[in-house]
Every structure is written in structure tokens, then in C-alpha cells.
PDB file of C-alpha atoms in Angstrom:
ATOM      1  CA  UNK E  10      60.694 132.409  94.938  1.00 50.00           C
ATOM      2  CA  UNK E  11      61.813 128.678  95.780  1.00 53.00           C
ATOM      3  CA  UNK E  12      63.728 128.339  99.238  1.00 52.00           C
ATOM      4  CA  UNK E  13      67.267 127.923  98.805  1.00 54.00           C
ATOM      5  CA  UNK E  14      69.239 124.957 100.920  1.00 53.00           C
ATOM      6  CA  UNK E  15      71.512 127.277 103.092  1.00 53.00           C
ATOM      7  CA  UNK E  16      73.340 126.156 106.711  1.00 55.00           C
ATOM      8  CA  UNK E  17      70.364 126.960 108.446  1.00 56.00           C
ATOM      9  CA  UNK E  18      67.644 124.886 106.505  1.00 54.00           C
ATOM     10  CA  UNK E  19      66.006 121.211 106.817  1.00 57.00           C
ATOM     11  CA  UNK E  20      66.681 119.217 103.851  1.00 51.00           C
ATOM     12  CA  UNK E  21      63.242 117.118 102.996  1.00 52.00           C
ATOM     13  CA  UNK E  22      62.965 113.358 103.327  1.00 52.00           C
ATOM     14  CA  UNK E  23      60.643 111.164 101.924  1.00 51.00           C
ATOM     15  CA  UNK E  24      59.557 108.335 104.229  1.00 57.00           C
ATOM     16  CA  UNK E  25      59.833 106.119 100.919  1.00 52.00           C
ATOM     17  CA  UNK E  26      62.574 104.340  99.551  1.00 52.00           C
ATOM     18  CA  UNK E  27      63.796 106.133  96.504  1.00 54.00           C
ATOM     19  CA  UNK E  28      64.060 104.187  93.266  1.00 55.00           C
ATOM     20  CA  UNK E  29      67.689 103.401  94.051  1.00 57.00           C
ATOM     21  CA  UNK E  30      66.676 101.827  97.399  1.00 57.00           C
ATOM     22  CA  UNK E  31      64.175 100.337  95.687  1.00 57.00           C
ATOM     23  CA  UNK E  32      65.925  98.321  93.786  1.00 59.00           C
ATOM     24  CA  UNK E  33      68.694  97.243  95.717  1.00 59.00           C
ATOM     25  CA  UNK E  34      65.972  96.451  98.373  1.00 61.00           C
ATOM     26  CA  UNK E  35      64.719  93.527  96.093  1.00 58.00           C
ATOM     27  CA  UNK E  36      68.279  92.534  94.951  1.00 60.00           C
ATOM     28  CA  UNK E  37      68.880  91.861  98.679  1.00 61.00           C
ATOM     29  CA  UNK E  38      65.645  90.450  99.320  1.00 63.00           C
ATOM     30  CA  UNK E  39      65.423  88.098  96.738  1.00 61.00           C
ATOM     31  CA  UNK E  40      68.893  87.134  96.684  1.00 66.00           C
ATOM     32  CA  UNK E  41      68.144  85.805 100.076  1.00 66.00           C
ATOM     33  CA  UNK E  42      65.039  84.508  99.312  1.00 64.00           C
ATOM     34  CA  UNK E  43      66.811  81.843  96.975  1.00 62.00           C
ATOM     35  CA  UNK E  44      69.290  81.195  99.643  1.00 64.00           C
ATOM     36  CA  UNK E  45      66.394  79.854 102.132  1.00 64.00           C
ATOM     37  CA  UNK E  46      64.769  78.281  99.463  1.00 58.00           C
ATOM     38  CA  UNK E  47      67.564  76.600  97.997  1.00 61.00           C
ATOM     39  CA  UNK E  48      68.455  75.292 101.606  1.00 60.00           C
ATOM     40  CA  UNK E  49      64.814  74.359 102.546  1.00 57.00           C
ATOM     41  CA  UNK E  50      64.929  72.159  98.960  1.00 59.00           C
ATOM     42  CA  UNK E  51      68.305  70.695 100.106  1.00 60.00           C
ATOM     43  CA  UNK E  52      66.641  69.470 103.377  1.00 60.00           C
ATOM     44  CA  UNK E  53      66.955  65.701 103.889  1.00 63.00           C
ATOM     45  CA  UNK E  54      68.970  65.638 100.514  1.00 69.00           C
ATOM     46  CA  UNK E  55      71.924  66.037 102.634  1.00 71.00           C
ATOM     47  CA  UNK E  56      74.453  62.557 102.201  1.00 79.00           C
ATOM     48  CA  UNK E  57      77.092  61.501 104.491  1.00 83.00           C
ATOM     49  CA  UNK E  58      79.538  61.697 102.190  1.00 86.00           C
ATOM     50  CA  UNK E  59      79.391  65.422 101.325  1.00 81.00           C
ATOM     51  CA  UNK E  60      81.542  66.562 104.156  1.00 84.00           C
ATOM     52  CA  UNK E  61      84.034  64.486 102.759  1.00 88.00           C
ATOM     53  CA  UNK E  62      83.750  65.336  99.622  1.00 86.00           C
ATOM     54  CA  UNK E  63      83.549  68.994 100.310  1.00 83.00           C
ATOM     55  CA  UNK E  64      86.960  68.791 101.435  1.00 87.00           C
ATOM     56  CA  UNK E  65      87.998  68.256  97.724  1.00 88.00           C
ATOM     57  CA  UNK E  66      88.308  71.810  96.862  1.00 86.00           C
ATOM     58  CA  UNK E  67      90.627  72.933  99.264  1.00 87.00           C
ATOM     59  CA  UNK E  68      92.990  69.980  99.073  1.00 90.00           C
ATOM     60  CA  UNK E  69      93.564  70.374  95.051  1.00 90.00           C
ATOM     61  CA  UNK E  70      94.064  74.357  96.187  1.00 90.00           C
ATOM     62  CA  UNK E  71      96.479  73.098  98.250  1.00 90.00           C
ATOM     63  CA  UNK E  72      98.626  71.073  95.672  1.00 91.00           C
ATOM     64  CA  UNK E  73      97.679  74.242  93.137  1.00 90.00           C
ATOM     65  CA  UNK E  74      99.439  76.735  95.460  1.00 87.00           C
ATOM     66  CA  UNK E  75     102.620  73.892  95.905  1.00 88.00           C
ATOM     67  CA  UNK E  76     102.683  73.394  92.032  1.00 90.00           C
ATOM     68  CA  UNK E  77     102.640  76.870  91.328  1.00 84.00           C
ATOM     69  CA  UNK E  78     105.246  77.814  93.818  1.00 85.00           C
ATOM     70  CA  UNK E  79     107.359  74.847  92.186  1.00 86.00           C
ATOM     71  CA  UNK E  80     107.055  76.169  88.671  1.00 86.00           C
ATOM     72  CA  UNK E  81     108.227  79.674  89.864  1.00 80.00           C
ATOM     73  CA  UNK E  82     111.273  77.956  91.515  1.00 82.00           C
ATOM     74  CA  UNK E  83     109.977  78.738  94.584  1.00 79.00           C
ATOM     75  CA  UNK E  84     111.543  82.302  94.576  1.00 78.00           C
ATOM     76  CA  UNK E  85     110.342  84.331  97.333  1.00 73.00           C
ATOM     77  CA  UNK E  86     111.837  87.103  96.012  1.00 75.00           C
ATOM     78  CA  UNK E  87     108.638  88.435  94.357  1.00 70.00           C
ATOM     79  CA  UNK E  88     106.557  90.381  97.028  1.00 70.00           C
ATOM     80  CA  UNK E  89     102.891  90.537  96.841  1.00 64.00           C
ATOM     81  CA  UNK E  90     101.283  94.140  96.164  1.00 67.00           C
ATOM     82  CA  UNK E  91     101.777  95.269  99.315  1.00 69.00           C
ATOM     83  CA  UNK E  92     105.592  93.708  99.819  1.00 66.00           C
ATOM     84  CA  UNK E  93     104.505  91.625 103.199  1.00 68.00           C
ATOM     85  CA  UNK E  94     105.232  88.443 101.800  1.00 65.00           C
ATOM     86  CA  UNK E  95     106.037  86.183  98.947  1.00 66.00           C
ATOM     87  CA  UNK E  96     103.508  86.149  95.994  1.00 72.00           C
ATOM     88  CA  UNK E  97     103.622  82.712  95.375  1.00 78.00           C
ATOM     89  CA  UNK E  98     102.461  81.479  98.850  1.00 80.00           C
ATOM     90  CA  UNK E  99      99.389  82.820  99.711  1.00 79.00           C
ATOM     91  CA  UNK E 100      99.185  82.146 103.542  1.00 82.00           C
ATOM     92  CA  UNK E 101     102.282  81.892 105.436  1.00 83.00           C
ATOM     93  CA  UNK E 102     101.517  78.085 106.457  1.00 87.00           C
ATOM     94  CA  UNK E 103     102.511  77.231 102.715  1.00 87.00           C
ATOM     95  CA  UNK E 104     105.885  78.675 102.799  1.00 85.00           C
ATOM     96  CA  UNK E 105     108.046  75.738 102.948  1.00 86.00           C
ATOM     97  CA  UNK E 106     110.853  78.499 104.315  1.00 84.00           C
ATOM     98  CA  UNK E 107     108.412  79.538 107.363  1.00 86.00           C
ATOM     99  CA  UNK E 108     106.685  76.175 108.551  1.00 91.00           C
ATOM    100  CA  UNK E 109     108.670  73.339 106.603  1.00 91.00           C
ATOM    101  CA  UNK E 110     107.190  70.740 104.295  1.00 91.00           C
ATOM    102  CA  UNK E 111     106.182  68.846 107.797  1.00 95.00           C
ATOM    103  CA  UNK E 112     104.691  72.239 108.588  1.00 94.00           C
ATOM    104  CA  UNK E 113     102.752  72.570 105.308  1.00 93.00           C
ATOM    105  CA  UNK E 114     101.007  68.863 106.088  1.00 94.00           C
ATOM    106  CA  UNK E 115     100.162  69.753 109.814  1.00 95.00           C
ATOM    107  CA  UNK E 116      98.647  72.832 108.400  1.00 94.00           C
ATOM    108  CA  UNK E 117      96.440  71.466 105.792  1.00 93.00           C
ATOM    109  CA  UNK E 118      95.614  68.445 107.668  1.00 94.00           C
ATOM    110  CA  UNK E 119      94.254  70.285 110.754  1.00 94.00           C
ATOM    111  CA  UNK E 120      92.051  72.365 108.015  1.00 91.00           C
ATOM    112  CA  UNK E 121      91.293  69.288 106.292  1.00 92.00           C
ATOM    113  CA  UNK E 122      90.521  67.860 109.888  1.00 93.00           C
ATOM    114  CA  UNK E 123      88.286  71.366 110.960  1.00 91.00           C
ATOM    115  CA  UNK E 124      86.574  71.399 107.198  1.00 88.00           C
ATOM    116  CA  UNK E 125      84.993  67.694 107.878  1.00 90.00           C
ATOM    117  CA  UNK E 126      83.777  68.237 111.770  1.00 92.00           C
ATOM    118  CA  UNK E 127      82.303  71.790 110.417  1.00 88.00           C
ATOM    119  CA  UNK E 128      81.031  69.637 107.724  1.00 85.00           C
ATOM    120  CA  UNK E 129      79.516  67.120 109.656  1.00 89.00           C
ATOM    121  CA  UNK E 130      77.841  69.627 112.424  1.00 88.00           C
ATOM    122  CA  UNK E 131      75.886  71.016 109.722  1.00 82.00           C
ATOM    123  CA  UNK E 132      74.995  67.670 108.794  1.00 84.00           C
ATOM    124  CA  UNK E 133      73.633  66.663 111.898  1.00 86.00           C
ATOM    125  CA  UNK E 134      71.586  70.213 111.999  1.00 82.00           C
ATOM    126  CA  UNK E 135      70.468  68.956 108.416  1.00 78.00           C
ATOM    127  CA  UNK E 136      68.957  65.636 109.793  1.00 81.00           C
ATOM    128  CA  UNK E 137      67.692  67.401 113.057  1.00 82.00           C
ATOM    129  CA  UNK E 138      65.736  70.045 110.849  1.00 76.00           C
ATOM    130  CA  UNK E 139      64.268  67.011 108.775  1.00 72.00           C
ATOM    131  CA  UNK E 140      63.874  64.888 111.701  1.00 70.00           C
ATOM    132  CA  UNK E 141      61.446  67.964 113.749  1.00 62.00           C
ATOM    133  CA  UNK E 142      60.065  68.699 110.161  1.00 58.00           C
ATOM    134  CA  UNK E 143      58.621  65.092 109.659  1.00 56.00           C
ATOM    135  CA  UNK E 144      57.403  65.270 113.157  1.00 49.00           C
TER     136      UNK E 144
END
């Protein structure tokens, strides 16, 4: 007669990862294996320009998030899911009615600003990896 599981008895554990585990092992593993390698190819590929570029992205958001307030007449009136704030602005420094249309420029200037130095540190790590690589 096979033991039953009951309060008082020790379930059994392999000390191998089930198929499951298995599997989502290598999903993880190799998903960061192409990470490294991707970044080891990108070594010394690195321009000057792409921190500035890079900034592209979240400027058109930016105008996006303006435009698309300015279609919807920039009625505040529709909540997000939750009801903490305006749908059509989605982080309060948009909201002309919080911060101003000064307040709006300040705020994606200073991100523009913070999105280039970040930018440009990992630049310089770029060109210091390369550099102690080569040597």
C-alpha cells in the first residue's frame, strides 16, 4: 500500500530541475546570453552621436502625449483606471493645469538634459572597455 501525503509526512524533492525549470532555465540563460553578446559585438561600434540621437524617442513621445491631449481638448475630466489622474497626461509634469506649459519644457528638458549625460557615461565605459580590450 503506497504512503499517503498526510500533515505529518515529507513530501520528496528531486535535486533536479523539473522539465518546467528546465526550460525556463534556458529561456533565462540564453536570453542573457544574447544580451552580452550583442553588447560585446557593439564594443567600439559605439558613435558620439548616439546619445544624441537616443534622445529622439522620448522627445517625439513628448509632442505625442501634447498632440494627443490637444485632440481630446485637453479634458481632464476622463480619469485613468484607477481615477488618480487625467488619462490623457500620463505623468503629472505634462499636465499643462499642474506644471504650466513653462513647466512642461523644464520637465522635458531636464530629462532630455539627464538622457544625454546617462548617454554619454555609458559611452565613455564603451571606449574604456575597448580601450583595456585593445591593450
Amino acid at each position: 500500500m503506497p504512503k499517503q501525503k498526510g500533515a505529518g509526512s515529507k513530501v520528496k524533492t528531486s535535486r533536479y530541475p523539473s522539465q518546467d525549470e528546465n526550460v525556463l532555465i534556458f529561456n533565462y540563460t540564453n536570453s542573457v546570453k544574447q544580451r552580452v553578446l550583442l553588447f560585446l559585438n557593439l564594443l567600439a561600434k559605439v558613435k558620439w552621436t548616439y546619445p544624441l540621437i537616443s534622445t529622439s524617442f522620448p522627445l517625439a513621445y513628448s509632442g505625442f502625449v501634447l498632440i494627443h491631449a490637444a485632440i481630446l481638448g485637453f479634458d481632464t475630466s476622463i480619469v485613468n483606471s484607477i481615477g488618480i489622474g487625467p488619462l490623457i497626461y500620463p505623468y503629472f509634469f505634462f499636465n499643462p493645469e499642474k506644471v504650466g506649459y513653462s513647466g512642461i519644457a523644464m520637465w522635458v528638458g531636464v530629462l532630455l538634459a539627464a538622457f544625454i549625460v546617462i548617454g554619454y557615461l555609458f559611452f565613455g565605459i564603451d571606449k574604456l572597455l575597448c580601450k583595456r580590450k585593445i591593450d
